[in-house]
Amino acid sequence: MKGDGEAAPARVVNTVLLDFGGTLDSDGVHWSTQLAAAFASSGVLVERSALDRAFLAVDHELERWPPIATCSLEEHAVEQARRMLVRLDLDEERAPAVGRGFARRAEAQLRRSAELLSAARSGGDRPRFGVVSNFTTNLERILHDVGLDRQLDVVVCSEAVGLRKPDAAIFRLALDRLGARADEAAMIGDSLRADMAPARALGLMTIWLHGDEVFGGGDLSVVDHEVRTLADALALCAPGGGPR
């Protein structure tokens, strides 16, 4: 893994794949950690391991909930919080405050990410951008609401295509839709297991957006670059880019 003080070998990157949750909506912070902060800000204090179990269970429920297809990010977050509160045997009337707090922060970050992608596309070398995400079928609605859809050339959503990370097939599908080569592409994501490992196996440059000290883990050997912000990750993909 290349650190800030080491120069990486020169590599042409004309295609950048990005994770969604924990990458575009925060600088490497998993949804479970973001929701933990939203719960705490709303005065709902829950032991973290119990919160994570509820989060994962509800995530699977929402994948099978037909109304999710048309939900905004706020509607999604409120429903997620409501179901988590029910599982935790807590007052579900707190859900709107938790969900809205989460959504406000995430939407602001998503708009900043749209600005970063727009700036990256403004020069002479115009990279192609694609999202590869394990997410519910409202992903494109969320991206449209914050203006990110205008900066993306393809969106590959697990629930829409029937493939899930870390299956390398979902990355191959994104590259095929972009007409891109793996050795000229990079993957930016917050998960070592779901983002970095399969992308590295296919030959993409891997850029780990490391911002969560609680959720997840994995093999650091699959990481080419470790960064703390999306801006730094995109800088590595620019012509002549390298660690700052």
Tab-separated table of C-alpha atoms in Angstrom:
chain	number	residue	atom	x	y	z
A	1	MET	CA	0.000	0.000	0.000
A	2	LYS	CA	1.300	3.414	-0.957
A	3	GLY	CA	1.340	6.022	1.779
A	4	ASP	CA	1.524	9.760	1.493
A	5	GLY	CA	5.309	9.745	1.358
A	6	GLU	CA	5.715	7.165	-1.386
A	7	ALA	CA	5.421	7.708	-5.128
A	8	ALA	CA	3.220	5.245	-7.005
A	9	PRO	CA	4.189	3.879	-10.424
A	10	ALA	CA	2.812	5.980	-13.283
A	11	ARG	CA	-0.526	4.673	-14.467
A	12	VAL	CA	-3.098	6.040	-16.886
A	13	VAL	CA	-6.555	6.136	-15.307
A	14	ASN	CA	-9.405	7.118	-17.621
A	15	THR	CA	-12.218	5.381	-15.721
A	16	VAL	CA	-13.104	5.686	-12.045
A	17	LEU	CA	-15.572	3.408	-10.281
A	18	LEU	CA	-16.953	4.585	-6.948
A	19	ASP	CA	-18.874	2.990	-4.130
A	20	PHE	CA	-21.930	4.929	-2.911
A	21	GLY	CA	-22.637	4.489	0.807
A	22	GLY	CA	-19.624	5.427	2.887
A	23	THR	CA	-17.838	6.902	-0.126
A	24	LEU	CA	-19.928	9.530	-1.905
A	25	ASP	CA	-22.091	10.357	1.119
A	26	SER	CA	-19.178	10.535	3.591
A	27	ASP	CA	-15.408	10.348	3.636
A	28	GLY	CA	-15.200	6.649	4.385
A	29	VAL	CA	-17.808	6.416	7.160
A	30	HIS	CA	-20.123	3.390	6.946
A	31	TRP	CA	-23.895	3.934	7.079
A	32	SER	CA	-24.058	2.096	10.410
A	33	THR	CA	-21.622	4.574	11.941
A	34	GLN	CA	-23.432	7.532	10.384
A	35	LEU	CA	-26.719	6.256	11.804
A	36	ALA	CA	-25.119	5.745	15.218
A	37	ALA	CA	-24.208	9.431	15.180
A	38	ALA	CA	-27.742	10.379	14.091
A	39	PHE	CA	-29.232	8.266	16.886
A	40	ALA	CA	-26.946	9.895	19.458
A	41	SER	CA	-27.706	13.404	18.142
A	42	SER	CA	-31.420	12.647	18.589
A	43	GLY	CA	-30.882	11.516	22.171
A	44	VAL	CA	-31.188	7.785	21.423
A	45	LEU	CA	-28.225	6.024	23.024
A	46	VAL	CA	-27.763	2.393	21.958
A	47	GLU	CA	-24.892	-0.022	22.532
A	48	ARG	CA	-22.971	-0.105	19.254
A	49	SER	CA	-22.957	-3.863	18.633
A	50	ALA	CA	-26.753	-3.983	19.095
A	51	LEU	CA	-27.128	-1.049	16.724
A	52	ASP	CA	-24.994	-2.772	14.076
A	53	ARG	CA	-27.031	-5.976	14.322
A	54	ALA	CA	-30.244	-4.029	13.893
A	55	PHE	CA	-28.766	-2.096	10.984
A	56	LEU	CA	-27.744	-5.221	9.067
A	57	ALA	CA	-31.082	-6.951	9.658
A	58	VAL	CA	-33.053	-3.914	8.498
A	59	ASP	CA	-30.797	-3.461	5.475
A	60	HIS	CA	-31.849	-6.925	4.285
A	61	GLU	CA	-35.516	-6.171	5.011
A	62	LEU	CA	-35.477	-2.994	2.941
A	63	GLU	CA	-34.008	-4.818	-0.051
A	64	ARG	CA	-37.237	-6.855	-0.146
A	65	TRP	CA	-39.609	-3.929	0.586
A	66	PRO	CA	-41.224	-2.859	-2.729
A	67	PRO	CA	-41.960	0.790	-1.736
A	68	ILE	CA	-38.217	1.450	-1.328
A	69	ALA	CA	-37.944	1.824	-5.114
A	70	THR	CA	-39.409	5.339	-5.028
A	71	CYS	CA	-38.026	6.549	-1.682
A	72	SER	CA	-35.903	9.664	-1.329
A	73	LEU	CA	-32.845	9.443	0.881
A	74	GLU	CA	-34.747	11.027	3.776
A	75	GLU	CA	-37.701	8.648	3.380
A	76	HIS	CA	-35.277	5.724	3.201
A	77	ALA	CA	-33.407	6.840	6.317
A	78	VAL	CA	-36.594	7.440	8.318
A	79	GLU	CA	-37.903	3.973	7.461
A	80	GLN	CA	-34.525	2.429	8.271
A	81	ALA	CA	-34.429	4.213	11.620
A	82	ARG	CA	-38.031	3.227	12.398
A	83	ARG	CA	-37.373	-0.451	11.775
A	84	MET	CA	-34.146	-0.348	13.765
A	85	LEU	CA	-35.928	1.250	16.709
A	86	VAL	CA	-38.619	-1.451	16.597
A	87	ARG	CA	-35.952	-4.174	16.598
A	88	LEU	CA	-34.235	-2.492	19.526
A	89	ASP	CA	-37.557	-2.216	21.401
A	90	LEU	CA	-37.307	1.576	21.461
A	91	ASP	CA	-39.785	4.347	20.692
A	92	GLU	CA	-40.282	4.394	16.925
A	93	GLU	CA	-41.590	7.960	17.122
A	94	ARG	CA	-37.937	9.003	17.261
A	95	ALA	CA	-37.450	7.754	13.687
A	96	PRO	CA	-38.209	11.030	11.840
A	97	ALA	CA	-35.642	12.970	13.879
A	98	VAL	CA	-32.994	10.271	13.404
A	99	GLY	CA	-33.673	9.805	9.701
A	100	ARG	CA	-33.852	13.497	8.871
A	101	GLY	CA	-30.643	14.224	10.761
A	102	PHE	CA	-28.873	11.463	8.865
A	103	ALA	CA	-30.270	12.573	5.504
A	104	ARG	CA	-29.384	16.260	5.941
A	105	ARG	CA	-25.752	15.464	6.610
A	106	ALA	CA	-25.517	12.815	3.888
A	107	GLU	CA	-27.195	14.970	1.233
A	108	ALA	CA	-24.833	17.850	1.931
A	109	GLN	CA	-21.869	15.510	1.456
A	110	LEU	CA	-23.393	14.048	-1.720
A	111	ARG	CA	-23.681	17.542	-3.206
A	112	ARG	CA	-20.038	18.201	-2.336
A	113	SER	CA	-19.137	14.937	-4.050
A	114	ALA	CA	-21.042	16.041	-7.150
A	115	GLU	CA	-18.974	19.230	-7.187
A	116	LEU	CA	-15.741	17.230	-6.882
A	117	LEU	CA	-16.677	14.947	-9.759
A	118	SER	CA	-17.716	17.931	-11.871
A	119	ALA	CA	-14.364	19.623	-11.233
A	120	ALA	CA	-12.510	16.429	-12.133
A	121	ARG	CA	-14.352	16.327	-15.474
A	122	SER	CA	-13.737	19.974	-16.325
A	123	GLY	CA	-10.177	19.588	-17.637
A	124	GLY	CA	-8.923	18.340	-20.970
A	125	ASP	CA	-8.749	14.721	-19.797
A	126	ARG	CA	-12.352	13.821	-19.042
A	127	PRO	CA	-12.561	10.637	-16.939
A	128	ARG	CA	-15.560	8.359	-17.029
A	129	PHE	CA	-17.261	7.853	-13.672
A	130	GLY	CA	-19.416	4.959	-12.573
A	131	VAL	CA	-21.040	3.910	-9.311
A	132	VAL	CA	-20.940	0.264	-8.226
A	133	SER	CA	-23.010	-0.199	-5.095
A	134	ASN	CA	-24.757	-2.777	-2.954
A	135	PHE	CA	-27.902	-0.725	-2.541
A	136	THR	CA	-31.656	-0.730	-2.869
A	137	THR	CA	-33.435	0.171	-6.102
A	138	ASN	CA	-33.911	3.830	-5.161
A	139	LEU	CA	-30.223	4.550	-5.741
A	140	GLU	CA	-30.765	6.371	-9.030
A	141	ARG	CA	-33.527	8.496	-7.432
A	142	ILE	CA	-31.124	9.530	-4.661
A	143	LEU	CA	-28.323	10.340	-7.124
A	144	HIS	CA	-30.733	12.429	-9.223
A	145	ASP	CA	-32.028	14.373	-6.212
A	146	VAL	CA	-28.536	15.649	-5.350
A	147	GLY	CA	-27.320	16.208	-8.930
A	148	LEU	CA	-24.812	13.371	-8.930
A	149	ASP	CA	-26.487	11.627	-11.855
A	150	ARG	CA	-25.194	14.362	-14.187
A	151	GLN	CA	-21.594	13.439	-13.326
A	152	LEU	CA	-21.969	9.678	-13.789
A	153	ASP	CA	-21.717	7.621	-16.952
A	154	VAL	CA	-23.120	4.428	-15.433
A	155	VAL	CA	-24.787	3.288	-12.223
A	156	VAL	CA	-24.673	-0.399	-11.337
A	157	CYS	CA	-26.893	-1.158	-8.343
A	158	SER	CA	-26.897	-4.632	-6.816
A	159	GLU	CA	-30.658	-4.860	-6.395
A	160	ALA	CA	-31.210	-3.764	-10.003
A	161	VAL	CA	-28.737	-6.150	-11.669
A	162	GLY	CA	-28.874	-9.185	-9.366
A	163	LEU	CA	-25.176	-9.086	-8.501
A	164	ARG	CA	-23.523	-8.044	-5.238
A	165	LYS	CA	-20.067	-6.990	-4.207
A	166	PRO	CA	-17.645	-8.639	-3.525
A	167	ASP	CA	-18.605	-10.654	-6.631
A	168	ALA	CA	-16.165	-9.455	-9.291
A	169	ALA	CA	-18.929	-9.828	-11.890
A	170	ILE	CA	-20.580	-6.575	-10.779
A	171	PHE	CA	-17.319	-4.697	-11.424
A	172	ARG	CA	-16.909	-6.378	-14.819
A	173	LEU	CA	-20.454	-5.350	-15.702
A	174	ALA	CA	-19.691	-1.703	-14.885
A	175	LEU	CA	-16.478	-1.784	-16.942
A	176	ASP	CA	-18.293	-3.416	-19.867
A	177	ARG	CA	-21.038	-0.781	-19.812
A	178	LEU	CA	-18.365	1.905	-19.860
A	179	GLY	CA	-16.302	0.197	-22.541
A	180	ALA	CA	-13.358	0.421	-20.139
A	181	ARG	CA	-10.280	-1.667	-19.442
A	182	ALA	CA	-9.498	-2.770	-15.899
A	183	ASP	CA	-5.842	-1.762	-16.196
A	184	GLU	CA	-6.901	1.804	-16.999
A	185	ALA	CA	-9.481	2.020	-14.219
A	186	ALA	CA	-9.513	2.748	-10.480
A	187	MET	CA	-11.917	1.802	-7.714
A	188	ILE	CA	-12.610	4.184	-4.825
A	189	GLY	CA	-14.430	2.712	-1.846
A	190	ASP	CA	-14.560	2.398	1.918
A	191	SER	CA	-14.736	-1.402	2.203
A	192	LEU	CA	-11.621	-3.570	2.025
A	193	ARG	CA	-13.633	-6.738	1.483
A	194	ALA	CA	-16.396	-5.514	-0.815
A	195	ASP	CA	-14.576	-2.805	-2.812
A	196	MET	CA	-10.820	-3.216	-2.673
A	197	ALA	CA	-10.349	-7.001	-2.857
A	198	PRO	CA	-12.478	-7.735	-5.953
A	199	ALA	CA	-11.277	-4.618	-7.765
A	200	ARG	CA	-7.645	-5.552	-7.155
A	201	ALA	CA	-8.337	-9.116	-8.392
A	202	LEU	CA	-9.576	-7.655	-11.689
A	203	GLY	CA	-6.536	-5.402	-12.070
A	204	LEU	CA	-8.006	-2.015	-11.118
A	205	MET	CA	-6.009	0.476	-9.095
A	206	THR	CA	-7.509	0.406	-5.589
A	207	ILE	CA	-7.985	3.526	-3.476
A	208	TRP	CA	-9.265	2.908	0.026
A	209	LEU	CA	-11.245	5.755	1.572
A	210	HIS	CA	-10.439	5.022	5.208
A	211	GLY	CA	-12.603	6.983	7.586
A	212	ASP	CA	-14.383	4.417	9.778
A	213	GLU	CA	-12.551	3.017	12.786
A	214	VAL	CA	-15.472	0.853	13.951
A	215	PHE	CA	-17.204	-0.949	11.114
A	216	GLY	CA	-15.521	-3.432	8.782
A	217	GLY	CA	-12.008	-4.694	8.239
A	218	GLY	CA	-10.005	-6.803	5.854
A	219	ASP	CA	-6.713	-7.376	4.089
A	220	LEU	CA	-4.668	-4.209	3.621
A	221	SER	CA	-2.529	-5.878	0.955
A	222	VAL	CA	-5.327	-5.322	-1.588
A	223	VAL	CA	-4.956	-1.527	-1.255
A	224	ASP	CA	-2.774	0.510	-3.611
A	225	HIS	CA	-3.502	3.848	-1.919
A	226	GLU	CA	-5.075	4.814	1.396
A	227	VAL	CA	-6.675	8.274	1.662
A	228	ARG	CA	-8.949	10.124	4.051
A	229	THR	CA	-11.009	12.229	1.643
A	230	LEU	CA	-12.736	11.767	-1.684
A	231	ALA	CA	-10.864	14.819	-2.976
A	232	ASP	CA	-7.531	13.079	-2.334
A	233	ALA	CA	-8.811	9.882	-3.938
A	234	LEU	CA	-9.806	11.725	-7.114
A	235	ALA	CA	-6.464	13.541	-7.181
A	236	LEU	CA	-4.736	10.165	-7.427
A	237	CYS	CA	-6.740	9.410	-10.570
A	238	ALA	CA	-5.890	12.683	-12.331
A	239	PRO	CA	-3.111	12.829	-14.951
A	240	GLY	CA	0.146	12.996	-13.006
A	241	GLY	CA	-1.784	12.354	-9.814
A	242	GLY	CA	-0.113	11.038	-6.715
A	243	PRO	CA	-0.416	11.144	-2.952
A	244	ARG	CA	-0.568	14.636	-1.484
